[in-house]
Coordinates of C-alpha atoms and ligand atoms in Angstrom, one line a residue:
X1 CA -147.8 87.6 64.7
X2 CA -149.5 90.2 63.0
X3 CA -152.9 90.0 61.9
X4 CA -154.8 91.2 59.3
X5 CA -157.9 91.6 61.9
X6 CA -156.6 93.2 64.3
X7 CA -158.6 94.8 66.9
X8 CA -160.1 98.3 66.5
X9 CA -161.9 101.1 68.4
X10 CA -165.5 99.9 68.5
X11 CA -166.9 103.7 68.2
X12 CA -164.5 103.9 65.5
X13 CA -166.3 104.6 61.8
X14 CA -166.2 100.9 59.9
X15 CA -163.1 100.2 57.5
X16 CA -165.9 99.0 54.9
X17 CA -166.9 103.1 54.4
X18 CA -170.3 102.4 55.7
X19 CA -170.3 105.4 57.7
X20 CA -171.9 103.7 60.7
X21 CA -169.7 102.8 63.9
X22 CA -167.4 99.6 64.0
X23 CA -169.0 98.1 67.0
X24 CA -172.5 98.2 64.5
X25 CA -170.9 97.2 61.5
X26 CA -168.1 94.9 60.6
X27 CA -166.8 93.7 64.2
X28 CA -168.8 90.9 64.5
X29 CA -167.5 89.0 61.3
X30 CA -163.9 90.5 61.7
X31 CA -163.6 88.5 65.1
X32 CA -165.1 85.6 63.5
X33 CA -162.2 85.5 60.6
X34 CA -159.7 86.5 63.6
X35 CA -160.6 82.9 65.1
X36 CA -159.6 81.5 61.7
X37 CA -156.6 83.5 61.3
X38 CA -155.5 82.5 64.7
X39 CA -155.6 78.9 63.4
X40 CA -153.5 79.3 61.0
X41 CA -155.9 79.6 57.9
X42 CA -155.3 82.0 55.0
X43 CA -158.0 84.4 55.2
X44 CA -158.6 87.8 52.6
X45 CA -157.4 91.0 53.2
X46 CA -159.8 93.3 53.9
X47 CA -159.2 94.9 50.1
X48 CA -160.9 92.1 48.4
X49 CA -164.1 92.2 50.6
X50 CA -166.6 94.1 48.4
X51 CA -169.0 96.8 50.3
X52 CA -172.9 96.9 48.6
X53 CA -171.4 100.2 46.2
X54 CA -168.7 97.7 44.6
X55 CA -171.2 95.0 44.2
X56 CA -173.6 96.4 42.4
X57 CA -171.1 98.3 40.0
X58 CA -169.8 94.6 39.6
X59 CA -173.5 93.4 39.1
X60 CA -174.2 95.8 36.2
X61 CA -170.6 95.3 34.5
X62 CA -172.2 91.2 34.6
X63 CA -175.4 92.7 32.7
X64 CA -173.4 93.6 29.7
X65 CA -171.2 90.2 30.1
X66 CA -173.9 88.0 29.9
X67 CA -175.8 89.7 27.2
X68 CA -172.2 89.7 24.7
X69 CA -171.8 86.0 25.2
X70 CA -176.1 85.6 24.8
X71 CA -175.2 87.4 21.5
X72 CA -172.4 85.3 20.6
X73 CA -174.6 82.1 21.7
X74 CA -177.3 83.2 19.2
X75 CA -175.0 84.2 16.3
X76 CA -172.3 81.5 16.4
X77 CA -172.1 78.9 13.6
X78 CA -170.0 76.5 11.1
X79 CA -167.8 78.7 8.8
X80 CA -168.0 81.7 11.1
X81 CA -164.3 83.2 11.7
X82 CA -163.1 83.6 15.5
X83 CA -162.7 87.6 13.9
X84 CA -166.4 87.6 13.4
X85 CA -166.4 86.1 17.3
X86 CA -164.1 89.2 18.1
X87 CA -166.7 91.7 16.6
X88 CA -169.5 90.7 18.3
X89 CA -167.7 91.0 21.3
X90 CA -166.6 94.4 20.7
X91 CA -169.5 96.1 19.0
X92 CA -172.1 94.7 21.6
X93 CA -170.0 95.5 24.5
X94 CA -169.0 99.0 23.3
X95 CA -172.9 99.5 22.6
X96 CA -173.6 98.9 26.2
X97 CA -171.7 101.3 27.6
X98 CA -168.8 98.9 28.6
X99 CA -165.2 98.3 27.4
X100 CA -163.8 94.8 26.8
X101 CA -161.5 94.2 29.8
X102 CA -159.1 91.7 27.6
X103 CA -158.1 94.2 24.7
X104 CA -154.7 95.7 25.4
X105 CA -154.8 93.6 29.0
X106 CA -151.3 93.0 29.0
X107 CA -150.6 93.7 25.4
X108 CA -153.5 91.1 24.3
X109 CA -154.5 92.2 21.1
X110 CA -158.0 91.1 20.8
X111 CA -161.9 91.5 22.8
X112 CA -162.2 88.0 23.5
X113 CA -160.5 85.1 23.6
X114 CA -161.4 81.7 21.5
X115 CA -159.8 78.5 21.9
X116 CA -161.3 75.2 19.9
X117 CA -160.5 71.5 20.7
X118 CA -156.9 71.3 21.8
X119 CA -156.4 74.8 22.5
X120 CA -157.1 74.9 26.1
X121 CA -157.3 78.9 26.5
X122 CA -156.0 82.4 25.3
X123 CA -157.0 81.5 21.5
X124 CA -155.9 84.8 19.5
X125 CA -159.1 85.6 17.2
X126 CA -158.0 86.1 13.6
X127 CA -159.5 86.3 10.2
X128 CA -157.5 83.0 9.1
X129 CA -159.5 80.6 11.8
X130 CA -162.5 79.6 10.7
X131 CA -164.9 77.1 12.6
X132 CA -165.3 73.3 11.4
X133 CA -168.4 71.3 11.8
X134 CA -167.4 69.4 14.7
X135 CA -165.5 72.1 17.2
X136 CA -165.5 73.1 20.4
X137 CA -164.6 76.3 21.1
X138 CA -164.4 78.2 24.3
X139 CA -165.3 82.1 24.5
X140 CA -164.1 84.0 27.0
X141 CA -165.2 87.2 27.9
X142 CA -164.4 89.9 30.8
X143 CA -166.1 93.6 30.7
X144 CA -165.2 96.6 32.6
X145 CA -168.1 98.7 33.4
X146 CA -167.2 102.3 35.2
X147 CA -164.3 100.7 36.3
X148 CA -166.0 97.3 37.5
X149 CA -164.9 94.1 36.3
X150 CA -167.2 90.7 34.8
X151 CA -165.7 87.7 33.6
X152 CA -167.4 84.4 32.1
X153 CA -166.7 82.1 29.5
X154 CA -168.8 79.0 27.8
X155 CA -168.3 76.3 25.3
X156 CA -170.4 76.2 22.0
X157 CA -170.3 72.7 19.7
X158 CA -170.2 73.9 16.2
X159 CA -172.4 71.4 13.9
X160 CA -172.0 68.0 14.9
X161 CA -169.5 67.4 17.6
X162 CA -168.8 63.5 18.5
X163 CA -170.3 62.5 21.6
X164 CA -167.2 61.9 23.5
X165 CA -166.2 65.7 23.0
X166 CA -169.9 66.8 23.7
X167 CA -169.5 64.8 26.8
X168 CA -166.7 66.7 27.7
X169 CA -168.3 69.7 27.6
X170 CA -170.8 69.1 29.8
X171 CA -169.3 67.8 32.8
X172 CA -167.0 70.5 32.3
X173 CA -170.7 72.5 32.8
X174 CA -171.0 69.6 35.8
X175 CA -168.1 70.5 37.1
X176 CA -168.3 74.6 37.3
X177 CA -172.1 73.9 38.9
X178 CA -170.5 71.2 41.7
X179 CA -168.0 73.8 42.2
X180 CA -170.6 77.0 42.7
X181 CA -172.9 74.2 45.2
X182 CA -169.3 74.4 47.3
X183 CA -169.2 78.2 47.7
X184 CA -170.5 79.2 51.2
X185 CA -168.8 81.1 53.9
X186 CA -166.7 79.7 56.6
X187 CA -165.3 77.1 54.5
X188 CA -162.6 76.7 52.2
X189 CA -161.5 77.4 48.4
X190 CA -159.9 74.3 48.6
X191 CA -163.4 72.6 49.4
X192 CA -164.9 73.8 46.0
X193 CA -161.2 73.2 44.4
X194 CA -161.5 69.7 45.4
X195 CA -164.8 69.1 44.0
X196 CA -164.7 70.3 40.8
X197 CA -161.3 68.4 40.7
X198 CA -163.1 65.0 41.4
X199 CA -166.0 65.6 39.5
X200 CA -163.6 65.7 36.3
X201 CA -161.0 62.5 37.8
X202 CA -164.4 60.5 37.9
X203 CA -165.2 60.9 34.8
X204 CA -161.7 60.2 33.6
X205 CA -160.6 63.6 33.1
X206 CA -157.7 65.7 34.3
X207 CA -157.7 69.8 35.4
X208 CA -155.0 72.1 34.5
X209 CA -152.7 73.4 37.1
X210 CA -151.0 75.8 36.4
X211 CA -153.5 78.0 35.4
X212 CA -157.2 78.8 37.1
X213 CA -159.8 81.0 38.6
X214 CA -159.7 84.4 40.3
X215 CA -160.8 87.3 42.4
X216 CA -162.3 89.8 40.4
X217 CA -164.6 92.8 40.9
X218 CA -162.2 96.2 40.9
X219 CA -160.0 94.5 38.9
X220 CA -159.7 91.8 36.4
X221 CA -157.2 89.8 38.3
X222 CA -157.3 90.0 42.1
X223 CA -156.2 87.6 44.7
X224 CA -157.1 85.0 45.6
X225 CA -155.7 82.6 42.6
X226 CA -158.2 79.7 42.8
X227 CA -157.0 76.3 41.9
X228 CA -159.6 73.3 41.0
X229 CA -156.7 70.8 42.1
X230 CA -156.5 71.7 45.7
X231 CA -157.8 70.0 48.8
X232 CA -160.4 70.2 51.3
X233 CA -159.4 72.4 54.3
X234 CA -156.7 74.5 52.3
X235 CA -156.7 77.8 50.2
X236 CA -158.5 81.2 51.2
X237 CA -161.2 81.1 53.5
X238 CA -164.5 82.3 52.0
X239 CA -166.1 85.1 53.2
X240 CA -169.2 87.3 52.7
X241 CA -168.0 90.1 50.1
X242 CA -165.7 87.7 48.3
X243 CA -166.3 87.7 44.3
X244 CA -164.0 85.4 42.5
X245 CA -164.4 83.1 39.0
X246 CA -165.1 79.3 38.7
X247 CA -163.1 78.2 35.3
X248 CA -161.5 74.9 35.7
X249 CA -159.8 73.7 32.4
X250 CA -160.6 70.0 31.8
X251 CA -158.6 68.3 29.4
X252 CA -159.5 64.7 27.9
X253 CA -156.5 63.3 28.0
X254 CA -153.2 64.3 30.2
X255 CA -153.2 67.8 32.2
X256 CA -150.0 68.9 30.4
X257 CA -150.0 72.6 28.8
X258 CA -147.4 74.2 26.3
X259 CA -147.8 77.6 25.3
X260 CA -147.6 78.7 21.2
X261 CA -144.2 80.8 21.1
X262 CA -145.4 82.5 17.9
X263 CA -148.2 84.2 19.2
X264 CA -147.1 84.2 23.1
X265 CA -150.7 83.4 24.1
X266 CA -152.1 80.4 22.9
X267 CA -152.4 77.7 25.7
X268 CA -153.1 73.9 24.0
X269 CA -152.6 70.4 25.4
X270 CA -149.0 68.6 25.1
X271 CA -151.0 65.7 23.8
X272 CA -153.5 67.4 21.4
X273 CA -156.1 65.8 23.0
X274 CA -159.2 68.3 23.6
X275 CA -159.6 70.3 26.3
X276 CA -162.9 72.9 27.7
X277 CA -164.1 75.2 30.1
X278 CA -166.9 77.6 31.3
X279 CA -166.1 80.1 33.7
X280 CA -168.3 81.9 35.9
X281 CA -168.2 84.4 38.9
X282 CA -169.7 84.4 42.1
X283 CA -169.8 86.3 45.1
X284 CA -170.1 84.9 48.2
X285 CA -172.7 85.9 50.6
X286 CA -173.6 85.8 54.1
X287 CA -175.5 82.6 53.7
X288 CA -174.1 81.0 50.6
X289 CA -173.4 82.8 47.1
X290 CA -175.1 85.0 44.8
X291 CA -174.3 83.7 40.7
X292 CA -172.7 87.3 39.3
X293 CA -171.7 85.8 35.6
X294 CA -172.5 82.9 33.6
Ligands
LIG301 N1 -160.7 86.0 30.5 C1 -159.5 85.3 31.0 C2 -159.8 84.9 32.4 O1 -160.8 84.2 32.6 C3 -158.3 86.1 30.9 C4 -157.9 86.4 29.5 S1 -156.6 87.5 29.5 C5 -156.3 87.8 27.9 O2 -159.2 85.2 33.4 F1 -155.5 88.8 27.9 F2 -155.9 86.7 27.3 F3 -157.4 88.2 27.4
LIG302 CO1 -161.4 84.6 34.5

């Protein structure tokens, strides 16, 4: 079997580019993921452990994320258009020295994505939609900052929102903060998955499958995918120097998704029911987690 920890020379300069030796650097916590890899757990490749130079480029790309969705927050309101949402995005990200990971990320025409009521994520912003008293509406944002990726998203009620929808929102909220209390290392995604998954079943909710959460840092989408329907014990192990989003989709009625063939983005619920989500990211440290986006 080949492992991805295997044993080095311990005079040997570290794989993490400290400089220093091996034997005074990372061979301590490689033998300890070697005991998990020996039991058959899935633990990261050594490329998605961040060294202190990649976390704090990721730290300042999340200066400029937070601060375009504290804009948005202050700005948002009834007869706004998602365009207007787009702008904000744009022209406070580009101000800050940053560029809006989403635009052109895979052909994706837009800075930000904006998805209200049944749309569950991947709203196209456009001129033509223009919010009701009443919404919800998910903003999602990612930022690249010299080359260093952010991502978070939040929910906004536009006017007044029922309380059965505002409800939804917030243990959507509940359920990304249960989720970041699970994040600690030596234990698993699937622990945190679980969580957030129950937190929303208890309530009478359901999580989308098919699509989740994460690793992010060098680039927007990095292993490992993170699920919020998985179970205790299973998915990655968590180790210091993992980064990685929360953003569990919690719908209010069934967990089934179609995608709009117009547009080739759009995600909404099969039963038009509503559906939010925050995201945030999170790195994990060596005695629990350090919050990187909200
Ligand atoms: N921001 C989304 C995420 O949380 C990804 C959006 S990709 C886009 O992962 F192309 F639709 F913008
Ligand atoms: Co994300």
């Amino acid at each position: 079997m080949q492992l991805k920890y295997e044993k080095m020379d311990r005079n040997a300069p570290c794989w993490c580019g400290s400089g220093r030796k091996y034997k005074h650097c990372h061979e301590a916590f490689d033998e300890k993921i070697r005991t998990f890899e020996l039991k058959g757990a899935l633990v990261p490749d050594r490329s998605l452990i961040k060294t202190e130079k990649d976390m704090e480029g990721i730290r300042k790309s999340a200066v400029i994320n937070i601060a375009v969705l504290d804009e948005v927050a202050d700005r948002i309101r009834v007869g706004m258009t998602t365009q207007e949402i787009d702008d904000i995005v744009y022209n406070t990200t580009v101000k800050m020295g940053g560029i809006p990971a989403d635009l052109h990320y895979e052909g994706y025409p837009k800075s930000v994505c904006t998805s209200i009521n049944d749309q569950v994520c991947h709203g196209i912003p456009s001129d033509d939609i223009v919010l009701q008293d009443g919404d919800i509406i998910n903003v999602d944002c990612s930022t690249i900052l010299n080359g260093y990726f952010s991502d978070s998203s939040r929910m906004f009620c536009i006017g007044d929102v029922s309380p059965e929808n505002r409800k939804l929102v917030e243990v959507t909220k509940e359920c990304v903060d249960i989720g970041l209390e699970h994040v600690k290392p030596w234990t698993f995604l699937g622990d945190m998955g679980h969580a957030v998954h129950q937190h929303a079943l208890d309530n009478g909710y359901t999580v989308v499958k098919e699509i989740g959460g994460h690793g992010c840092g060098l680039e927007f989408h990095e292993d490992p995918y993170v699920s919020y329907v998985s179970r205790p014990g299973t998915e990655m192990l968590m180790v210091p120097g993992m980064c990685f989003t929360i953003e569990p989709m919690v719908n209010m009625g069934s967990d089934e998704i179609f995608q709009d063939e117009d547009d080739g983005w759009g995600i909404y619920t099969a039963d038009g029911k509503p559906s939010a989500q925050w995201e945030i990211q999170v790195l994990v440290t060596e005695t629990g987690h350090e919050l990187i986006t909200y």
